[in-house]
Short mmCIF file of C-alpha atoms in Angstrom, two decimals:
data_model
loop_
_atom_site.label_atom_id
_atom_site.label_comp_id
_atom_site.label_asym_id
_atom_site.label_seq_id
_atom_site.Cartn_x
_atom_site.Cartn_y
_atom_site.Cartn_z
CA UNK A 1 -6.23 -2.35 -15.43
CA UNK A 2 -5.16 -4.89 -12.82
CA UNK A 3 -6.87 -4.33 -9.45
CA UNK A 4 -4.48 -3.06 -6.78
CA UNK A 5 -3.67 -5.68 -4.18
CA UNK A 6 -4.78 -4.87 -0.67
CA UNK A 7 -2.29 -5.18 2.20
CA UNK A 8 -2.88 -7.86 4.82
CA UNK A 9 -1.66 -8.92 8.31
CA UNK A 10 1.76 -10.58 8.23
CA UNK A 11 4.49 -11.90 10.48
CA UNK A 12 8.16 -11.12 9.99
CA UNK A 13 11.11 -13.49 10.24
CA UNK A 14 12.88 -12.98 13.56
CA UNK A 15 16.54 -11.96 13.64
CA UNK A 16 18.50 -13.20 16.66
CA UNK A 17 21.85 -11.79 17.77
CA UNK A 18 23.75 -13.77 20.42
CA UNK A 19 26.02 -12.15 23.00
CA UNK A 20 27.91 -13.29 26.07
CA UNK A 21 24.99 -12.23 28.32
CA UNK A 22 22.22 -13.80 26.21
CA UNK A 23 20.54 -12.66 23.01
CA UNK A 24 18.14 -10.19 21.45
CA UNK A 25 15.60 -11.37 18.92
CA UNK A 26 14.13 -8.72 16.62
CA UNK A 27 10.47 -9.33 15.73
CA UNK A 28 9.90 -5.98 13.99
CA UNK A 29 12.92 -3.96 12.89
CA UNK A 30 13.63 -1.26 10.31
CA UNK A 31 17.11 -0.17 11.41
CA UNK A 32 19.23 -0.56 8.31
CA UNK A 33 21.69 -2.96 9.92
CA UNK A 34 18.69 -5.04 11.08
CA UNK A 35 15.77 -5.19 8.64
CA UNK A 36 12.97 -7.70 9.20
CA UNK A 37 11.84 -9.88 6.28
CA UNK A 38 8.14 -10.54 5.66
CA UNK A 39 7.24 -14.17 6.31
CA UNK A 40 3.68 -14.51 4.97
CA UNK A 41 1.72 -14.00 1.76
CA UNK A 42 2.63 -12.31 -1.49
CA UNK A 43 4.96 -9.84 0.28
CA UNK A 44 7.08 -12.72 1.64
CA UNK A 45 10.80 -12.18 1.11
CA UNK A 46 10.58 -8.39 1.12
CA UNK A 47 12.34 -6.39 3.83
CA UNK A 48 10.17 -4.20 6.04
CA UNK A 49 12.01 -1.12 4.74
CA UNK A 50 11.10 -2.11 1.17
CA UNK A 51 7.44 -2.55 2.09
CA UNK A 52 7.57 0.82 3.84
CA UNK A 53 9.10 2.59 0.84
CA UNK A 54 6.56 1.05 -1.54
CA UNK A 55 3.32 1.35 0.41
CA UNK A 56 4.06 4.31 2.70
CA UNK A 57 0.83 5.54 4.33
CA UNK A 58 -1.03 2.39 3.27
CA UNK A 59 1.21 0.49 5.68
CA UNK A 60 1.51 2.90 8.61
CA UNK A 61 -1.40 5.33 8.16
CA UNK A 62 -1.58 8.94 6.93
CA UNK A 63 -0.87 10.61 10.26
CA UNK A 64 2.06 8.34 11.10
CA UNK A 65 3.54 8.88 7.65
CA UNK A 66 3.32 12.66 8.10
CA UNK A 67 5.41 12.36 11.26
CA UNK A 68 7.91 9.68 10.28
CA UNK A 69 8.13 9.69 6.50
CA UNK A 70 9.59 6.43 5.20
CA UNK A 71 10.94 5.38 8.62
CA UNK A 72 8.83 2.63 10.22
CA UNK A 73 7.94 4.10 13.65
CA UNK A 74 8.55 1.38 16.26
CA UNK A 75 10.34 -1.90 16.89
CA UNK A 76 9.59 -5.03 18.91
CA UNK A 77 12.16 -7.50 20.19
CA UNK A 78 12.64 -10.26 22.77
CA UNK A 79 15.59 -10.00 25.16
CA UNK A 80 16.76 -13.35 26.56
CA UNK A 81 19.04 -12.43 29.42
CA UNK A 82 21.26 -15.16 30.88
CA UNK A 83 23.83 -13.16 32.80
CA UNK A 84 24.73 -9.49 33.12
CA UNK A 85 23.42 -7.35 30.29
CA UNK A 86 25.69 -4.32 29.67
CA UNK A 87 24.45 -1.13 31.31
CA UNK A 88 22.91 1.15 28.70
CA UNK A 89 21.06 4.42 28.18
CA UNK A 90 19.27 6.09 25.27
CA UNK A 91 18.90 9.80 24.39
CA UNK A 92 15.66 11.74 23.95
CA UNK A 93 14.41 12.57 20.47
CA UNK A 94 15.63 16.15 20.27
CA UNK A 95 19.22 15.32 21.18
CA UNK A 96 19.28 12.24 18.92
CA UNK A 97 18.01 14.33 16.03
CA UNK A 98 20.48 17.16 16.56
CA UNK A 99 23.58 15.00 17.05
CA UNK A 100 22.88 11.81 15.11
CA UNK A 101 20.00 12.56 12.72
CA UNK A 102 18.09 9.72 14.33
CA UNK A 103 15.17 8.97 16.57
CA UNK A 104 15.71 8.81 20.31
CA UNK A 105 14.56 5.80 22.24
CA UNK A 106 11.75 5.46 24.75
CA UNK A 107 11.17 1.84 25.83
CA UNK A 108 8.56 -0.39 27.39
CA UNK A 109 9.87 -3.58 29.03
CA UNK A 110 7.38 -6.37 29.74
CA UNK A 111 8.70 -9.21 31.93
CA UNK A 112 7.61 -12.41 30.19
CA UNK A 113 9.64 -14.67 32.49
CA UNK A 114 11.93 -14.08 35.46
CA UNK A 115 14.26 -16.39 37.37
CA UNK A 116 14.48 -16.27 41.14
CA UNK A 117 17.46 -13.89 41.29
CA UNK A 118 16.60 -11.77 38.24
CA UNK A 119 16.67 -8.03 38.75
CA UNK A 120 16.42 -4.80 36.86
CA UNK A 121 18.93 -2.01 37.43
CA UNK A 122 17.04 1.20 36.75
CA UNK A 123 17.98 4.83 37.37
CA UNK A 124 19.90 6.43 40.21
CA UNK A 125 19.12 5.61 43.83
CA UNK A 126 20.48 8.99 44.97
CA UNK A 127 21.18 12.32 43.28
CA UNK A 128 24.53 11.76 41.58
CA UNK A 129 27.26 13.87 39.98
CA UNK A 130 28.54 13.05 36.49
CA UNK A 131 32.11 12.71 37.80
CA UNK A 132 31.02 10.24 40.48
CA UNK A 133 29.22 8.05 37.99
CA UNK A 134 32.02 8.24 35.44
CA UNK A 135 34.51 7.00 38.03
CA UNK A 136 32.16 4.21 39.10
CA UNK A 137 31.73 3.05 35.50
CA UNK A 138 35.46 3.07 34.72
CA UNK A 139 36.09 1.12 37.93
CA UNK A 140 33.38 -1.43 37.06
CA UNK A 141 31.04 -0.54 39.94
CA UNK A 142 28.19 1.61 38.56
CA UNK A 143 25.65 -0.59 40.36
CA UNK A 144 26.56 1.21 43.60
CA UNK A 145 24.56 4.21 42.32
CA UNK A 146 21.65 2.33 40.72
CA UNK A 147 18.33 0.96 41.94
CA UNK A 148 18.15 -2.87 42.04
CA UNK A 149 14.58 -4.04 41.33
CA UNK A 150 13.55 -7.70 41.75
CA UNK A 151 11.67 -8.91 38.67
CA UNK A 152 8.41 -10.80 38.52
CA UNK A 153 6.69 -12.15 35.42
CA UNK A 154 3.82 -9.93 34.31
CA UNK A 155 5.37 -6.66 35.43
CA UNK A 156 6.12 -3.91 32.94
CA UNK A 157 8.33 -0.84 33.12
CA UNK A 158 8.66 2.39 31.23
CA UNK A 159 12.36 3.00 30.51
CA UNK A 160 12.60 6.76 29.81
CA UNK A 161 15.34 8.38 27.76
CA UNK A 162 18.33 9.39 29.88
CA UNK A 163 17.77 6.70 32.54
CA UNK A 164 20.49 3.98 32.78
CA UNK A 165 19.14 0.42 32.79
CA UNK A 166 19.95 -3.26 32.30
CA UNK A 167 18.96 -6.75 33.47
CA UNK A 168 20.99 -9.10 35.67
CA UNK A 169 20.17 -12.77 35.96
CA UNK A 170 17.78 -15.03 34.05
CA UNK A 171 14.82 -13.28 32.40
CA UNK A 172 12.91 -12.88 29.15
CA UNK A 173 11.88 -9.30 28.34
CA UNK A 174 9.63 -8.14 25.51
CA UNK A 175 10.81 -4.68 24.46
CA UNK A 176 8.78 -2.16 22.51
CA UNK A 177 10.59 1.03 21.58
CA UNK A 178 11.05 3.70 19.00
CA UNK A 179 12.64 2.52 15.78
CA UNK A 180 16.17 3.48 16.77
CA UNK A 181 19.62 2.00 17.37
CA UNK A 182 20.45 4.74 19.90
CA UNK A 183 21.66 2.57 22.83
CA UNK A 184 24.83 3.89 24.51
CA UNK A 185 27.00 1.44 26.45
CA UNK A 186 27.88 2.73 29.94
CA UNK A 187 29.51 -0.41 31.33
CA UNK A 188 30.19 -3.99 30.29
CA UNK A 189 30.89 -5.04 33.90
CA UNK A 190 34.51 -5.80 33.02
CA UNK A 191 33.62 -7.89 29.97
CA UNK A 192 34.46 -7.04 26.39
CA UNK A 193 31.51 -5.49 24.57
CA UNK A 194 31.01 -6.40 20.93
CA UNK A 195 31.06 -3.64 18.30
CA UNK A 196 28.10 -5.48 16.74
CA UNK A 197 26.02 -4.80 19.85
CA UNK A 198 27.01 -1.15 20.40
CA UNK A 199 28.40 1.41 18.01
CA UNK A 200 31.86 2.25 19.48
CA UNK A 201 30.96 5.95 19.08
CA UNK A 202 28.03 5.52 21.48
CA UNK A 203 29.79 5.10 24.81
CA UNK A 204 30.08 6.41 28.35
CA UNK A 205 31.74 9.75 27.55
CA UNK A 206 29.19 10.59 24.85
CA UNK A 207 26.29 9.85 27.24
CA UNK A 208 27.48 11.82 30.27
CA UNK A 209 25.74 15.05 29.32
CA UNK A 210 22.27 13.59 28.79
CA UNK A 211 22.02 11.12 31.68
CA UNK A 212 19.27 11.86 34.22
CA UNK A 213 21.36 12.08 37.40
CA UNK A 214 18.53 12.87 39.81
CA UNK A 215 17.12 10.15 42.06
CA UNK A 216 14.50 8.11 40.23
CA UNK A 217 11.08 8.43 41.92
CA UNK A 218 10.22 5.31 43.90
CA UNK A 219 6.94 4.75 42.04
CA UNK A 220 8.93 4.14 38.86
CA UNK A 221 10.55 1.11 40.51
CA UNK A 222 7.41 -0.80 41.46
CA UNK A 223 6.43 -2.01 38.02
CA UNK A 224 3.09 -0.90 36.66
CA UNK A 225 -0.04 -2.56 38.00
CA UNK A 226 -2.61 -4.36 35.90
CA UNK A 227 -5.51 -2.07 36.80
CA UNK A 228 -8.12 -1.83 34.08
CA UNK A 229 -8.29 1.43 32.21
CA UNK A 230 -11.37 3.57 31.73
CA UNK A 231 -10.75 4.13 28.03
CA UNK A 232 -11.62 0.68 26.72
CA UNK A 233 -13.10 -2.76 27.42
CA UNK A 234 -12.37 -4.44 30.74
CA UNK A 235 -10.04 -6.92 29.04
CA UNK A 236 -7.86 -4.15 27.58
CA UNK A 237 -5.31 -2.33 29.78
CA UNK A 238 -3.42 0.70 28.51
CA UNK A 239 0.12 0.07 29.73
CA UNK A 240 1.92 3.11 28.37
CA UNK A 241 0.88 6.09 26.28
CA UNK A 242 3.64 8.17 24.70
CA UNK A 243 3.67 10.45 21.67
CA UNK A 244 6.04 7.90 20.15
CA UNK A 245 3.83 4.82 20.67
CA UNK A 246 1.02 3.38 22.78
CA UNK A 247 1.03 -0.15 24.19
CA UNK A 248 -1.92 -2.06 25.57
CA UNK A 249 -2.26 -5.48 27.21
CA UNK A 250 -5.18 -7.57 25.96
CA UNK A 251 -6.52 -10.59 27.84
CA UNK A 252 -8.18 -12.43 24.96
CA UNK A 253 -10.95 -14.53 26.47
CA UNK A 254 -13.39 -14.09 23.57
CA UNK A 255 -13.19 -12.86 20.01
CA UNK A 256 -12.39 -9.14 19.87
CA UNK A 257 -13.37 -6.95 16.93
CA UNK A 258 -10.81 -4.29 16.00
CA UNK A 259 -11.76 -1.32 13.83
CA UNK A 260 -8.51 0.44 13.06
CA UNK A 261 -9.82 3.15 10.75
CA UNK A 262 -10.13 5.71 13.55
CA UNK A 263 -6.60 5.03 14.80
CA UNK A 264 -5.02 5.72 11.39
CA UNK A 265 -2.03 3.56 12.35
CA UNK A 266 -0.59 0.16 11.73
CA UNK A 267 -0.76 -2.06 14.82
CA UNK A 268 1.32 -5.00 16.03
CA UNK A 269 0.31 -7.86 18.34
CA UNK A 270 2.85 -9.93 20.22
CA UNK A 271 1.42 -13.13 21.68
CA UNK A 272 2.80 -13.21 25.23
CA UNK A 273 0.92 -16.35 26.20
CA UNK A 274 -1.40 -18.82 24.48
CA UNK A 275 -2.31 -18.65 20.78
CA UNK A 276 -4.70 -16.63 18.63
CA UNK A 277 -5.82 -16.16 15.06
CA UNK A 278 -6.58 -13.07 13.04
CA UNK A 279 -9.86 -13.32 11.15
CA UNK A 280 -10.75 -11.05 8.25
CA UNK A 281 -14.39 -10.36 7.35
CA UNK A 282 -15.64 -11.81 4.08
CA UNK A 283 -18.85 -11.24 2.14
CA UNK A 284 -21.83 -11.31 4.44
CA UNK A 285 -21.16 -12.47 7.99
CA UNK A 286 -18.50 -15.02 7.07
CA UNK A 287 -15.06 -14.76 8.67
CA UNK A 288 -11.97 -16.89 8.04
CA UNK A 289 -8.85 -17.64 10.08
CA UNK A 290 -6.37 -15.66 8.05
CA UNK A 291 -3.30 -16.15 10.22
CA UNK A 292 -2.48 -18.13 13.38
CA UNK A 293 -0.04 -16.50 15.82
CA UNK A 294 1.66 -18.60 18.51
CA UNK A 295 3.33 -17.68 21.79
CA UNK A 296 6.22 -15.23 21.36
CA UNK A 297 5.33 -14.47 17.74
CA UNK A 298 4.44 -10.99 16.48
CA UNK A 299 2.05 -10.01 13.71
CA UNK A 300 1.86 -6.62 11.99
CA UNK A 301 -1.50 -5.36 10.73
CA UNK A 302 -1.21 -2.54 8.14
CA UNK A 303 -3.34 0.58 8.55
CA UNK A 304 -5.10 -0.35 5.31
CA UNK A 305 -6.74 -3.31 7.08
CA UNK A 306 -9.58 -1.38 8.69
CA UNK A 307 -11.46 -4.22 10.37
CA UNK A 308 -10.39 -7.61 11.74
CA UNK A 309 -11.02 -9.99 14.63
CA UNK A 310 -8.64 -11.36 17.25
CA UNK A 311 -9.79 -14.86 18.19
CA UNK A 312 -8.22 -16.91 21.02
CA UNK A 313 -7.19 -20.48 20.26
CA UNK A 314 -6.04 -21.31 23.81
CA UNK A 315 -7.23 -20.31 27.26
CA UNK A 316 -5.31 -17.52 28.99
CA UNK A 317 -4.16 -15.92 25.73
CA UNK A 318 -2.41 -12.61 26.40
CA UNK A 319 -1.41 -10.03 23.77
CA UNK A 320 0.80 -6.95 23.69
CA UNK A 321 -0.64 -4.39 21.26
CA UNK A 322 1.47 -1.51 19.91
CA UNK A 323 0.43 1.38 17.67
CA UNK A 324 1.05 5.09 17.15
CA UNK A 325 -1.97 7.16 18.10
CA UNK A 326 -3.13 10.08 15.99
CA UNK A 327 -1.21 13.33 16.46
CA UNK A 328 -3.02 16.67 16.14
CA UNK A 329 -0.28 18.47 14.23
CA UNK A 330 2.66 17.66 11.99
CA UNK A 331 6.07 18.50 13.44
CA UNK A 332 7.53 21.19 11.14
CA UNK A 333 11.04 19.82 11.73
CA UNK A 334 10.25 16.34 10.44
CA UNK A 335 11.64 15.83 6.96
CA UNK A 336 10.08 13.58 4.37
CA UNK A 337 12.45 10.73 5.17
CA UNK A 338 12.35 10.55 8.95
CA UNK A 339 12.35 12.54 12.14
CA UNK A 340 11.80 12.24 15.86
CA UNK A 341 8.76 13.07 17.88
CA UNK A 342 8.63 15.42 20.87
CA UNK A 343 9.50 14.40 24.39
CA UNK A 344 7.44 11.72 26.06
CA UNK A 345 4.04 12.04 27.71
CA UNK A 346 3.14 9.30 30.14
CA UNK A 347 -0.25 8.65 31.68
#
């Protein structure tokens, strides 16, 4: 009998969609209309959805598979904003499941680069009525109700479900989110919005009943600090912990050994700055550079790869790590094919 091939770390071919305001470049996507293709090794040429359907828990881990079935759990993309991004909002998991049989969409936005005038519009600056906001959107002036936040490279923001958001100006944003296409367009700022960017059925009217109209707390507007966490090495900062995914920031000064068996999850690494390699242990103490990952590339490490090393190849290398942490129970409402997780929990 032929020995079963073991899964390995791989990159995926990016998919870039251009719009009038800039572009979004998918690094990891299993959305049906956008499906990343494996770039490396003997899986090269296969779509992520095909790999998921074939290898199931070997790719994502037992616990993740119990929650999500054959749906890959998260996505990673790069937003290159060069103007006014349309104002958008995403629903929470429960509503998305009930109305659209889909996952909701919690997001983490990391500011990789920001021009001098770049700003984030995030949440309501005052308690607002649905009728007030509807009128403002139809008149092309929703910004009158929103918080303008100057952007600085290195900041990161949690974008909760129900909170309107977008970027104005010149900025590059790395987005990690649930594996979902549930973005509703609230305003195109007077410009025509492409049906390829937003499903026409996901618009302002459909979003009015799940928007969070209360004033967004001021601490949500500051951008999270880079304080070191108490749950890991000093060079690892836990940015955001949600039931849907956890993201950490890793300053890779020296080689870092990762043992993923306890996590029971696949894990992705986006190189925000510098360059690194993934080394896999061989017989004895030997290790080899299996894959080199450059700035603004993303690598996916299957759950089956239980031990590996992250090795910097340039000074100042910075990584964004994303995984789904172990859940204590299986959601009884999750079917075998897919299903959303409960509402968010943020540290």
